[in-house]
Amino acid sequence: MTHDPQNEVSPQTIEQVYRPVTRRTFLKGAAASMIGVAGLMAALKPLLELESGSITLEELLQKRYRELKPEELKRIMESLAAKAEQEYGVRPNLRDLKPLDGVEFGYALNLTRCIGCRKCAHACLQENNQSRDDDDDLEMSYIRVLELEKGAINLETSNMYFDPPTVPQPDKYYMPVQCQQCRHSPCTQVCPVRATWPEKDGVIVVDYNWCIGCRYCMAACPYDARRFNYKKPTLKPAQINPNQNYLSNRIRRQGVVEKCTFCLQRTRAGKYPACLEVCPTGARVFGNLLDPNSEINYILNHKRVYVLKEEVGTAPRFYYFFDK
Amino acid sequence: MTESRKRHPHASRRTLRVELIAGGLVILGLWCWGQGNNQPAASAAPPKNLPQVARSVAQQPPIGDPADTHLDTTPPRLTHGLDLVKSGWSYDCMECHRLFPARWHYGGDHRPLNEHRDIILDHGNNRFCLNCHHPTNRNAFVDYDGAEIAQADVVELCAKCHGTIYRDWQAGAHGRHNGFWKADLGDRTKLRCIQCHDPHSPKFKAMKPLPPLRYPPRAAHPPETAAHP
């Protein structure tokens, strides 16, 4: 058991995280306290689920991820894999990849290059086993591709539903937004049960077996990067990516929050994230911030990068830049 | 030159060549050719019954980790190569070009008059064929000192005029890497310039976007859902 200092602090309210309180943060706080009622209901949900048989007693009594002994985790993963096979018809290769030594991930995105084709957002669905079988499935890709007017960065007037015959349109530019893997992550600090935390390699993860679905983290995130499973994911066997990881793309339960993990089932095995693999323009650059010769450090050293919503002080590990 | 044309846009013509040789069914062959021409261009999947020919790795190198079958890593452009098959016949450049000397300049629009009519240069100020193609060996490209650049090293050709972009490309900041970012765990592949840019008309081409996602649900309901409250 490693002791992570982040783990020791008691959960903070949104107001504490965003200090000083501005009108905006106050409003956010108010919104969060309304969600709080729903949160209480959600906290009671596991008991109801136990009654209805949709979770096992073992799952209910399971310890949090970071307290599990290796053999306990192994047993849980086996039972999760068996359950997934029974429910979805494919037995996943469920692993628990640990952060690599001397690695901290960083991501950069070239806004001059991006043409808004949405290939990244769709690849994200496929890689991360997102619900997409039914017509009323939400397709909760971790990536939102925003269309913006050229000349200004105004996220308020951005459009997510653009669908012209071809992209790029001459008067527009495009900005994919996903989890920024912040160094000062408000989402992890407001979690009342500490089911979400930053890992050593900078990736912020969620323990889906510990999350109570209160959605405080979603209210705290300035980037709208977290997603909530309103329903049990529906997937055909052929749609399932069997390369799964405990803290990332294994098929989630209903009622838990999920988010981009830089595809840690891939990146901790040394591979590029799925959104980068499919980008036709090469707008995405990913790598190890601690390796001076990495591609990401080439960008940080040679291009003028900026971060999204710098004023909120989250210090993202995701950078944007303009360059031919 | 033995290279499969599995992804070749003129692939259907190759089927034709086989037919010509096999049966001498010239008329049937021409008919097929006409059919082939009607097929949608490059993006259409080639028919399964194409003859498999060994292909040098440099020409259409595999992209990324073969295990990633669920991800569409197809590059924006399928390269043609120089040893083409046209109308069922080998279109080896030197079969014609060893017969006549190189011509540096053409009148008017600087284009050949009777062959290669489909090639229209739209490459900024780079307006001469032999800035890129080797004057005496048409199966290769030309370096600034007149040396040959092999087909497989086409990136070197672009590098001679686009030095800064080439440097970014080498560093992984222009173009795309696939596979493994961590070299000791697996191989990394790099897309070459002409897998994204058409050398004759290099401006990156517009494409159709994938459909919008349903998340987050639209605030204003689209007409069909508004119909029943």
Coordinates of C-alpha atoms in Angstrom, one line a residue:
Chain A
M1 CA 0.0 0.0 0.0
T2 CA 1.5 3.3 -1.0
H3 CA 0.3 6.4 0.8
D4 CA -0.6 9.2 -1.5
P5 CA -0.8 12.6 0.3
Q6 CA -3.7 13.6 -1.9
N7 CA -5.6 10.8 -0.3
E8 CA -5.2 12.2 3.2
V9 CA -6.9 15.6 2.7
S10 CA -10.6 15.6 3.5
P11 CA -12.8 16.3 0.5
Q12 CA -13.2 20.0 -0.2
T13 CA -16.2 21.9 -1.3
I14 CA -16.3 23.6 -4.7
E15 CA -16.1 27.0 -2.9
Q16 CA -12.9 25.9 -1.2
V17 CA -11.3 24.7 -4.4
Y18 CA -12.2 27.8 -6.4
R19 CA -11.0 30.6 -4.1
P20 CA -11.7 33.6 -4.1
V21 CA -15.3 33.1 -4.7
T22 CA -16.5 34.9 -7.7
R23 CA -20.0 35.2 -8.9
R24 CA -19.3 32.4 -11.3
T25 CA -17.9 30.0 -8.7
F26 CA -20.7 30.9 -6.4
L27 CA -23.3 29.9 -9.0
K28 CA -21.4 26.7 -9.6
G29 CA -21.5 26.0 -5.9
A30 CA -25.2 26.6 -5.8
A31 CA -25.7 24.2 -8.7
A32 CA -23.6 21.6 -6.9
S33 CA -25.6 21.8 -3.7
M34 CA -28.7 21.0 -5.7
I35 CA -27.0 18.0 -7.2
G36 CA -26.2 17.1 -3.6
V37 CA -29.7 15.8 -3.0
A38 CA -29.4 13.6 -6.0
G39 CA -26.0 12.6 -4.6
L40 CA -27.6 11.3 -1.5
M41 CA -30.0 9.3 -3.4
A42 CA -27.2 7.9 -5.5
A43 CA -25.3 7.0 -2.3
L44 CA -28.2 4.8 -1.3
K45 CA -28.5 3.2 -4.7
P46 CA -26.0 0.4 -4.1
L47 CA -28.3 -1.0 -1.3
L48 CA -31.2 -1.0 -3.7
E49 CA -29.1 -2.6 -6.4
L50 CA -28.0 -5.3 -3.9
E51 CA -31.6 -6.0 -3.2
S52 CA -32.5 -6.2 -6.9
G53 CA -29.5 -8.5 -7.6
S54 CA -27.8 -6.2 -10.1
I55 CA -24.6 -6.2 -7.9
T56 CA -23.1 -8.8 -5.7
L57 CA -22.4 -8.6 -2.0
E58 CA -18.8 -8.9 -2.8
E59 CA -18.9 -5.8 -5.0
L60 CA -20.8 -3.9 -2.4
L61 CA -18.2 -4.7 0.3
Q62 CA -15.3 -4.3 -1.9
K63 CA -12.5 -2.0 -0.7
R64 CA -11.4 1.0 -2.6
Y65 CA -9.0 0.3 -5.4
R66 CA -5.9 1.7 -3.6
E67 CA -6.5 -0.5 -0.6
L68 CA -6.9 -3.7 -2.4
K69 CA -4.2 -6.3 -2.1
P70 CA -2.9 -7.7 -5.4
E71 CA -4.7 -11.0 -4.9
E72 CA -7.9 -9.3 -4.0
L73 CA -7.7 -7.2 -7.1
K74 CA -7.0 -10.2 -9.2
R75 CA -10.0 -12.0 -7.9
I76 CA -12.2 -9.0 -8.5
M77 CA -10.9 -8.6 -12.0
E78 CA -11.7 -12.2 -12.8
S79 CA -15.2 -11.8 -11.5
L80 CA -15.6 -8.6 -13.5
A81 CA -14.4 -10.2 -16.7
A82 CA -16.7 -13.2 -16.2
K83 CA -19.6 -10.8 -15.6
A84 CA -18.8 -8.8 -18.7
E85 CA -18.6 -12.0 -20.7
Q86 CA -22.0 -13.1 -19.5
E87 CA -23.6 -9.7 -20.1
Y88 CA -21.9 -8.7 -23.4
G89 CA -20.8 -12.0 -24.9
V90 CA -17.1 -11.1 -25.1
R91 CA -14.5 -12.0 -22.5
P92 CA -12.3 -8.9 -22.0
N93 CA -8.6 -9.1 -21.5
L94 CA -8.9 -7.1 -18.2
R95 CA -5.6 -5.8 -16.8
D96 CA -4.5 -3.3 -14.2
L97 CA -1.6 -1.5 -15.8
K98 CA 0.4 0.5 -13.3
P99 CA 2.0 3.9 -14.1
L100 CA 5.4 3.5 -15.8
D101 CA 8.4 4.7 -13.9
G102 CA 9.8 8.1 -15.0
V103 CA 6.7 8.8 -17.1
E104 CA 4.4 11.8 -17.0
F105 CA 2.0 12.1 -19.9
G106 CA 1.5 15.3 -21.8
Y107 CA -0.6 16.1 -24.9
A108 CA -0.5 18.9 -27.4
L109 CA -3.0 19.8 -30.2
N110 CA -2.2 21.9 -33.2
L111 CA -5.3 24.1 -33.9
T112 CA -4.0 25.3 -37.3
R113 CA -3.9 21.7 -38.4
C114 CA -7.2 20.4 -37.0
I115 CA -10.0 20.4 -39.6
G116 CA -12.9 19.2 -37.4
C117 CA -13.4 15.8 -39.0
R118 CA -14.4 14.2 -35.7
K119 CA -12.4 11.0 -36.3
C120 CA -10.9 11.4 -32.8
A121 CA -14.3 11.6 -31.1
H122 CA -15.6 8.5 -32.9
A123 CA -12.4 6.5 -32.3
C124 CA -12.7 7.4 -28.6
L125 CA -16.1 5.7 -28.6
Q126 CA -14.7 2.5 -30.1
E127 CA -11.5 2.4 -28.0
N128 CA -13.3 3.1 -24.7
N129 CA -16.3 0.8 -25.0
Q130 CA -18.8 3.6 -25.0
S131 CA -22.4 2.8 -25.2
R132 CA -23.4 3.3 -28.9
D133 CA -25.7 0.4 -30.0
D134 CA -29.2 1.9 -29.4
D135 CA -30.4 5.0 -31.2
D136 CA -31.0 6.7 -27.9
D137 CA -27.5 5.9 -26.7
L138 CA -25.8 9.1 -25.9
E139 CA -22.4 8.4 -27.6
M140 CA -20.6 10.1 -24.7
S141 CA -17.2 10.5 -26.4
Y142 CA -14.6 12.0 -24.1
I143 CA -13.8 14.4 -26.9
R144 CA -16.0 17.3 -27.9
V145 CA -15.0 18.9 -31.2
L146 CA -16.0 22.6 -31.1
E147 CA -16.4 24.8 -34.2
L148 CA -15.3 28.4 -33.6
E149 CA -15.4 31.5 -35.6
K150 CA -12.0 32.5 -36.9
G151 CA -10.4 35.5 -35.3
A152 CA -11.4 34.9 -31.6
I153 CA -11.4 32.2 -29.1
N154 CA -14.9 32.4 -27.8
L155 CA -16.0 29.0 -26.4
E156 CA -19.4 30.5 -25.5
T157 CA -20.4 30.8 -29.1
S158 CA -18.9 27.5 -30.2
N159 CA -21.0 24.9 -32.0
M160 CA -20.7 21.2 -31.4
Y161 CA -23.3 20.0 -33.9
F162 CA -21.7 21.4 -37.1
D163 CA -22.3 19.2 -40.1
P164 CA -21.2 20.9 -43.3
P165 CA -20.6 18.7 -46.4
T166 CA -16.9 19.2 -46.1
V167 CA -14.5 20.4 -43.4
P168 CA -12.7 22.7 -42.8
Q169 CA -15.0 25.6 -43.6
P170 CA -13.0 28.7 -44.6
D171 CA -14.3 31.0 -41.9
K172 CA -14.0 28.5 -39.0
Y173 CA -11.5 26.7 -36.9
Y174 CA -11.9 23.7 -34.8
M175 CA -11.0 22.8 -31.2
P176 CA -11.3 19.3 -29.8
V177 CA -11.7 19.4 -26.0
Q178 CA -11.1 16.5 -23.7
C179 CA -9.9 15.9 -20.1
Q180 CA -6.9 18.3 -19.6
Q181 CA -5.4 16.0 -16.8
C182 CA -4.9 19.1 -14.6
R183 CA -2.0 19.3 -12.1
H184 CA -4.4 21.1 -9.7
S185 CA -7.6 19.1 -10.5
P186 CA -10.7 20.5 -8.9
C187 CA -12.6 17.3 -9.8
T188 CA -10.5 15.1 -7.5
Q189 CA -10.6 17.6 -4.7
V190 CA -14.4 17.8 -4.4
C191 CA -15.0 14.0 -4.5
P192 CA -16.7 13.2 -1.2
V193 CA -15.6 9.5 -1.3
R194 CA -12.3 10.0 -3.1
A195 CA -13.2 7.7 -5.9
T196 CA -11.2 9.8 -8.3
W197 CA -7.5 10.8 -8.1
P198 CA -4.4 11.7 -10.1
E199 CA -2.0 8.9 -10.7
K200 CA 1.8 9.1 -10.7
D201 CA 1.9 9.6 -14.5
G202 CA -0.5 12.5 -14.3
V203 CA -3.6 10.6 -15.5
I204 CA -6.7 11.3 -13.5
V205 CA -8.7 8.1 -13.0
V206 CA -12.0 7.0 -11.5
D207 CA -12.6 3.9 -9.5
Y208 CA -15.9 2.8 -11.0
N209 CA -16.5 0.4 -8.1
W210 CA -16.2 3.2 -5.6
C211 CA -17.9 6.1 -7.3
I212 CA -21.3 6.9 -5.9
G213 CA -22.4 9.0 -8.9
C214 CA -23.0 12.2 -7.0
R215 CA -21.5 14.2 -9.9
Y216 CA -19.7 16.8 -7.8
C217 CA -16.7 16.3 -10.0
M218 CA -18.7 17.0 -13.1
A219 CA -19.8 20.3 -11.6
A220 CA -16.2 21.1 -10.6
C221 CA -14.7 20.5 -14.0
P222 CA -14.2 23.7 -15.9
Y223 CA -13.8 21.7 -19.2
D224 CA -16.9 19.6 -19.1
A225 CA -14.7 16.6 -19.5
R226 CA -16.6 14.1 -17.3
R227 CA -19.5 11.9 -18.4
F228 CA -22.2 10.2 -16.3
N229 CA -23.6 6.8 -17.1
Y230 CA -27.4 7.4 -16.9
K231 CA -28.0 3.9 -18.2
K232 CA -26.2 0.6 -18.5
P233 CA -24.0 0.7 -21.6
T234 CA -25.4 -1.2 -24.6
L235 CA -22.8 -2.8 -26.9
K236 CA -22.9 -5.5 -29.5
P237 CA -20.1 -8.1 -29.1
A238 CA -18.4 -6.9 -32.3
Q239 CA -18.3 -3.3 -30.9
I240 CA -16.4 -4.3 -27.8
N241 CA -12.7 -3.6 -27.5
P242 CA -11.4 -6.5 -25.4
N243 CA -8.2 -4.7 -24.4
Q244 CA -9.5 -3.3 -21.1
N245 CA -8.1 -1.9 -18.0
Y246 CA -9.5 -1.6 -14.5
L247 CA -9.1 2.1 -14.2
S248 CA -10.0 3.1 -17.7
N249 CA -12.0 1.5 -20.5
R250 CA -13.6 -1.5 -18.9
I251 CA -17.4 -1.4 -19.4
R252 CA -18.8 0.9 -16.8
R253 CA -21.8 0.4 -14.5
Q254 CA -24.8 2.5 -14.6
G255 CA -24.6 5.5 -12.3
V256 CA -20.9 6.2 -12.3
V257 CA -18.8 9.0 -13.7
E258 CA -16.2 8.3 -16.4
K259 CA -13.6 10.4 -18.2
C260 CA -10.7 10.4 -20.6
T261 CA -7.6 8.7 -19.2
F262 CA -5.4 9.3 -22.2
C263 CA -6.3 5.7 -23.1
L264 CA -4.1 4.4 -20.3
Q265 CA -4.9 0.8 -21.4
R266 CA -2.8 1.8 -24.5
T267 CA -0.4 4.5 -23.3
R268 CA 0.8 2.5 -20.2
A269 CA 1.6 -0.3 -22.6
G270 CA 3.7 2.1 -24.6
K271 CA 1.2 2.9 -27.4
Y272 CA -0.3 6.2 -28.6
P273 CA -3.8 7.1 -27.6
A274 CA -6.6 6.1 -30.0
C275 CA -7.5 9.7 -30.9
L276 CA -4.0 10.4 -32.1
E277 CA -3.8 7.2 -34.1
V278 CA -6.7 8.1 -36.3
C279 CA -6.1 11.9 -36.7
P280 CA -5.8 12.4 -40.5
T281 CA -4.0 15.8 -40.2
G282 CA -1.5 14.9 -37.5
A283 CA -2.7 17.7 -35.3
R284 CA -2.1 15.6 -32.1
V285 CA 1.2 15.1 -30.3
F286 CA 1.5 12.9 -27.3
G287 CA 4.5 11.9 -25.2
N288 CA 6.4 11.7 -21.9
L289 CA 7.0 15.1 -20.3
L290 CA 9.9 13.7 -18.3
D291 CA 11.8 12.6 -21.4
P292 CA 13.7 15.6 -22.8
N293 CA 13.8 14.0 -26.3
S294 CA 10.1 13.2 -26.5
E295 CA 7.8 14.7 -29.2
I296 CA 5.8 16.5 -26.6
N297 CA 8.9 18.3 -25.3
Y298 CA 9.8 19.2 -28.8
I299 CA 6.5 21.1 -29.0
L300 CA 6.9 22.7 -25.6
N301 CA 10.4 23.9 -26.5
H302 CA 9.8 25.0 -30.1
K303 CA 6.2 26.2 -30.3
R304 CA 4.2 28.8 -28.5
V305 CA 1.7 26.7 -26.5
Y306 CA -1.2 27.8 -24.3
V307 CA -3.6 26.1 -22.0
L308 CA -7.4 26.3 -21.9
K309 CA -8.9 28.6 -19.3
E310 CA -5.6 29.4 -17.8
E311 CA -7.3 31.8 -15.3
V312 CA -8.9 29.0 -13.3
G313 CA -5.5 27.8 -12.3
T314 CA -5.9 24.2 -13.1
A315 CA -2.4 23.8 -14.8
P316 CA -3.4 21.3 -17.4
R317 CA -1.2 18.7 -19.0
F318 CA -2.9 19.3 -22.3
Y319 CA -1.6 22.1 -24.5
Y320 CA -2.9 23.9 -27.6
F321 CA -0.8 25.7 -30.2
F322 CA -1.1 27.3 -33.6
D323 CA 1.5 26.2 -36.1
K324 CA 1.7 25.2 -39.7
Chain B
M1 CA 8.7 -4.2 -60.2
T2 CA 6.5 -6.5 -58.2
E3 CA 4.2 -4.7 -56.0
S4 CA 0.7 -5.5 -55.1
R5 CA -1.9 -2.9 -55.9
K6 CA -4.2 -3.9 -53.1
R7 CA -5.0 -0.3 -52.4
H8 CA -4.3 1.0 -55.8
P9 CA -7.1 3.2 -57.2
H10 CA -6.6 1.7 -60.6
A11 CA -6.7 -1.8 -59.1
S12 CA -9.7 -3.0 -61.2
R13 CA -7.6 -2.5 -64.3
R14 CA -5.2 -5.0 -63.1
T15 CA -8.0 -7.6 -63.1
L16 CA -8.4 -6.7 -66.7
R17 CA -4.8 -7.4 -67.5
V18 CA -5.1 -10.9 -66.1
E19 CA -8.2 -11.4 -68.2
L20 CA -6.4 -10.2 -71.3
I21 CA -3.5 -12.6 -70.9
A22 CA -5.6 -15.5 -69.8
G23 CA -8.2 -15.6 -72.5
G24 CA -7.3 -12.9 -75.0
L25 CA -10.9 -11.7 -74.5
V26 CA -10.1 -8.3 -75.7
I27 CA -13.6 -7.1 -76.0
L28 CA -14.7 -8.4 -72.7
G29 CA -11.7 -6.9 -71.2
L30 CA -12.5 -3.4 -72.6
W31 CA -16.0 -3.8 -71.3
C32 CA -14.6 -4.6 -67.8
W33 CA -12.3 -1.6 -68.0
G34 CA -15.3 0.6 -68.7
Q35 CA -17.0 -0.9 -65.7
G36 CA -13.8 -0.3 -63.6
N37 CA -13.8 3.3 -64.6
N38 CA -17.2 3.8 -63.3
Q39 CA -16.3 2.7 -59.8
P40 CA -15.8 5.4 -57.2
A41 CA -12.2 6.4 -56.8
A42 CA -9.6 5.6 -54.2
S43 CA -11.8 5.1 -51.2
A44 CA -13.7 2.1 -52.5
A45 CA -12.4 -1.2 -51.1
P46 CA -10.7 -3.3 -53.8
P47 CA -12.5 -6.5 -54.9
K48 CA -11.3 -9.5 -52.9
N49 CA -10.2 -11.6 -56.0
L50 CA -7.3 -9.4 -56.9
P51 CA -4.1 -11.3 -57.5
Q52 CA -1.7 -10.9 -54.5
V53 CA 1.7 -9.7 -55.5
A54 CA 4.6 -9.2 -53.2
R55 CA 5.1 -5.5 -52.3
S56 CA 8.2 -3.8 -51.1
V57 CA 7.7 -2.6 -47.6
A58 CA 8.8 1.0 -48.4
Q59 CA 5.9 1.6 -50.7
Q60 CA 2.8 1.1 -48.6
P61 CA 4.2 0.5 -45.2
P62 CA 1.9 -0.9 -42.5
I63 CA 0.5 1.8 -40.2
G64 CA 0.7 1.4 -36.5
D65 CA 0.2 -1.7 -34.5
P66 CA -1.5 -4.5 -36.5
A67 CA -3.5 -5.3 -33.3
D68 CA -5.5 -2.1 -33.6
T69 CA -8.0 -3.3 -36.1
H70 CA -10.8 -1.3 -34.4
L71 CA -9.2 2.0 -35.3
D72 CA -9.3 3.5 -38.7
T73 CA -5.7 4.6 -39.3
T74 CA -6.0 4.9 -43.1
P75 CA -4.0 7.8 -44.3
P76 CA -5.8 10.7 -46.1
R77 CA -4.1 9.8 -49.4
L78 CA -3.3 6.5 -51.0
T79 CA 0.1 6.8 -52.8
H80 CA 0.3 5.7 -56.5
G81 CA 4.0 4.9 -56.8
L82 CA 5.8 5.3 -60.1
D83 CA 5.5 1.8 -61.5
L84 CA 1.9 2.0 -62.5
V85 CA -0.5 -0.4 -64.4
K86 CA -2.6 1.5 -66.8
S87 CA -5.2 0.1 -69.1
G88 CA -3.9 -3.3 -68.2
W89 CA -0.3 -2.7 -69.3
S90 CA 2.7 -2.1 -67.3
Y91 CA 3.3 1.6 -67.1
D92 CA 7.0 1.5 -66.2
C93 CA 8.2 5.1 -66.6
M94 CA 11.4 4.1 -68.4
E95 CA 9.7 2.0 -71.0
C96 CA 8.8 5.3 -72.8
H97 CA 11.3 7.7 -71.3
R98 CA 14.4 5.9 -72.3
L99 CA 13.3 6.6 -75.9
F100 CA 13.3 10.4 -75.7
P101 CA 15.3 13.1 -73.9
A102 CA 13.9 15.0 -71.0
R103 CA 12.1 18.2 -71.8
W104 CA 12.6 21.0 -69.2
H105 CA 10.0 23.5 -70.4
Y106 CA 6.7 23.3 -72.1
G107 CA 5.0 26.3 -73.5
G108 CA 1.9 28.0 -72.1
D109 CA 0.8 26.1 -69.0
H110 CA 4.0 24.1 -68.6
R111 CA 2.3 20.8 -69.1
P112 CA 3.1 17.8 -71.3
L113 CA 0.9 17.9 -74.4
N114 CA 0.0 14.3 -75.1
E115 CA 0.9 12.0 -72.2
H116 CA 0.1 12.6 -68.5
R117 CA -2.8 14.9 -69.3
D118 CA -4.3 14.0 -65.9
I119 CA -1.4 15.6 -64.0
I120 CA -2.0 19.3 -63.4
L121 CA 0.6 20.9 -61.3
D122 CA -0.8 23.1 -58.5
H123 CA 2.2 23.4 -56.2
G124 CA 2.8 27.1 -55.7
N125 CA 5.9 28.3 -57.4
N126 CA 7.2 24.8 -57.9
R127 CA 6.0 24.6 -61.6
F128 CA 8.4 22.3 -63.3
C129 CA 8.1 18.5 -63.5
L130 CA 11.8 18.0 -63.4
N131 CA 12.2 19.9 -60.1
C132 CA 11.1 16.6 -58.7
H133 CA 11.3 13.8 -61.3
H134 CA 14.8 12.7 -62.3
P135 CA 15.5 13.8 -65.9
T136 CA 17.3 10.5 -67.0
N137 CA 15.7 8.0 -64.6
R138 CA 12.0 8.6 -64.4
N139 CA 11.7 5.8 -61.8
A140 CA 13.4 8.1 -59.3
F141 CA 13.3 11.6 -58.0
V142 CA 16.0 14.2 -58.2
D143 CA 18.0 15.8 -55.4
Y144 CA 19.3 19.3 -55.6
D145 CA 22.7 18.1 -56.7
G146 CA 21.2 16.0 -59.5
A147 CA 21.5 12.7 -57.5
E148 CA 18.7 10.2 -57.6
I149 CA 16.3 9.8 -54.8
A150 CA 14.7 6.4 -54.7
Q151 CA 10.9 6.2 -54.7
A152 CA 10.9 4.8 -51.1
D153 CA 12.8 7.9 -49.9
V154 CA 10.3 10.4 -51.4
V155 CA 10.4 12.3 -48.1
E156 CA 13.9 13.4 -49.0
L157 CA 12.5 15.0 -52.1
C158 CA 10.1 17.1 -50.1
A159 CA 12.8 17.9 -47.6
K160 CA 15.0 19.6 -50.2
C161 CA 12.5 22.5 -50.4
H162 CA 10.6 22.2 -47.1
G163 CA 13.4 22.0 -44.6
T164 CA 11.7 23.4 -41.6
I165 CA 8.6 21.2 -42.0
Y166 CA 10.9 18.2 -42.6
R167 CA 12.7 18.9 -39.3
D168 CA 9.3 19.1 -37.5
W169 CA 8.3 15.9 -39.3
Q170 CA 11.4 14.1 -38.1
A171 CA 10.7 15.3 -34.5
G172 CA 7.1 14.1 -34.7
A173 CA 5.5 17.6 -34.8
H174 CA 4.3 17.5 -38.4
G175 CA 2.6 14.4 -39.8
R176 CA 1.6 11.5 -37.7
H177 CA 3.2 8.7 -35.7
N178 CA 1.4 5.5 -35.1
G179 CA 2.1 2.5 -32.9
F180 CA 4.4 2.8 -29.9
W181 CA 5.6 6.1 -28.3
K182 CA 7.9 4.1 -26.1
A183 CA 10.6 2.6 -28.4
D184 CA 11.6 -0.3 -26.1
L185 CA 8.0 -1.7 -26.1
G186 CA 7.3 -1.7 -29.8
D187 CA 7.7 -0.1 -33.3
R188 CA 6.6 3.3 -34.3
T189 CA 5.5 4.2 -37.9
K190 CA 5.6 7.6 -39.5
L191 CA 3.3 8.7 -42.3
R192 CA 5.3 10.0 -45.3
C193 CA 4.4 13.4 -46.8
I194 CA 2.7 12.0 -49.9
Q195 CA 0.3 9.9 -47.7
C196 CA -1.3 13.2 -46.7
H197 CA -0.3 15.6 -49.6
D198 CA -0.7 14.9 -53.3
P199 CA 2.7 15.9 -54.6
H200 CA 1.2 17.5 -57.7
S201 CA -1.5 19.5 -55.8
P202 CA -0.2 19.4 -52.2
K203 CA -2.8 21.5 -50.5
F204 CA -4.4 19.3 -47.8
K205 CA -7.8 18.3 -49.2
A206 CA -11.1 19.0 -47.4
M207 CA -13.0 15.9 -46.3
K208 CA -16.5 15.0 -45.1
P209 CA -16.8 15.1 -41.3
L210 CA -18.1 12.1 -39.3
P211 CA -21.6 12.7 -38.0
P212 CA -22.1 14.8 -34.8
L213 CA -22.3 12.9 -31.6
R214 CA -25.5 12.7 -29.6
Y215 CA -23.7 13.9 -26.5
P216 CA -24.5 16.3 -25.0
P217 CA -28.1 16.1 -26.1
R218 CA -29.1 19.2 -28.0
A219 CA -31.0 21.7 -25.9
A220 CA -33.4 22.6 -28.7
H221 CA -35.1 19.4 -30.0
P222 CA -34.7 18.8 -33.7
P223 CA -38.0 18.9 -35.6
E224 CA -38.8 15.2 -35.7
T225 CA -38.6 14.9 -31.9
A226 CA -40.5 18.1 -31.4
A227 CA -43.4 16.7 -33.3
H228 CA -44.6 14.4 -30.4
P229 CA -44.3 16.2 -27.1

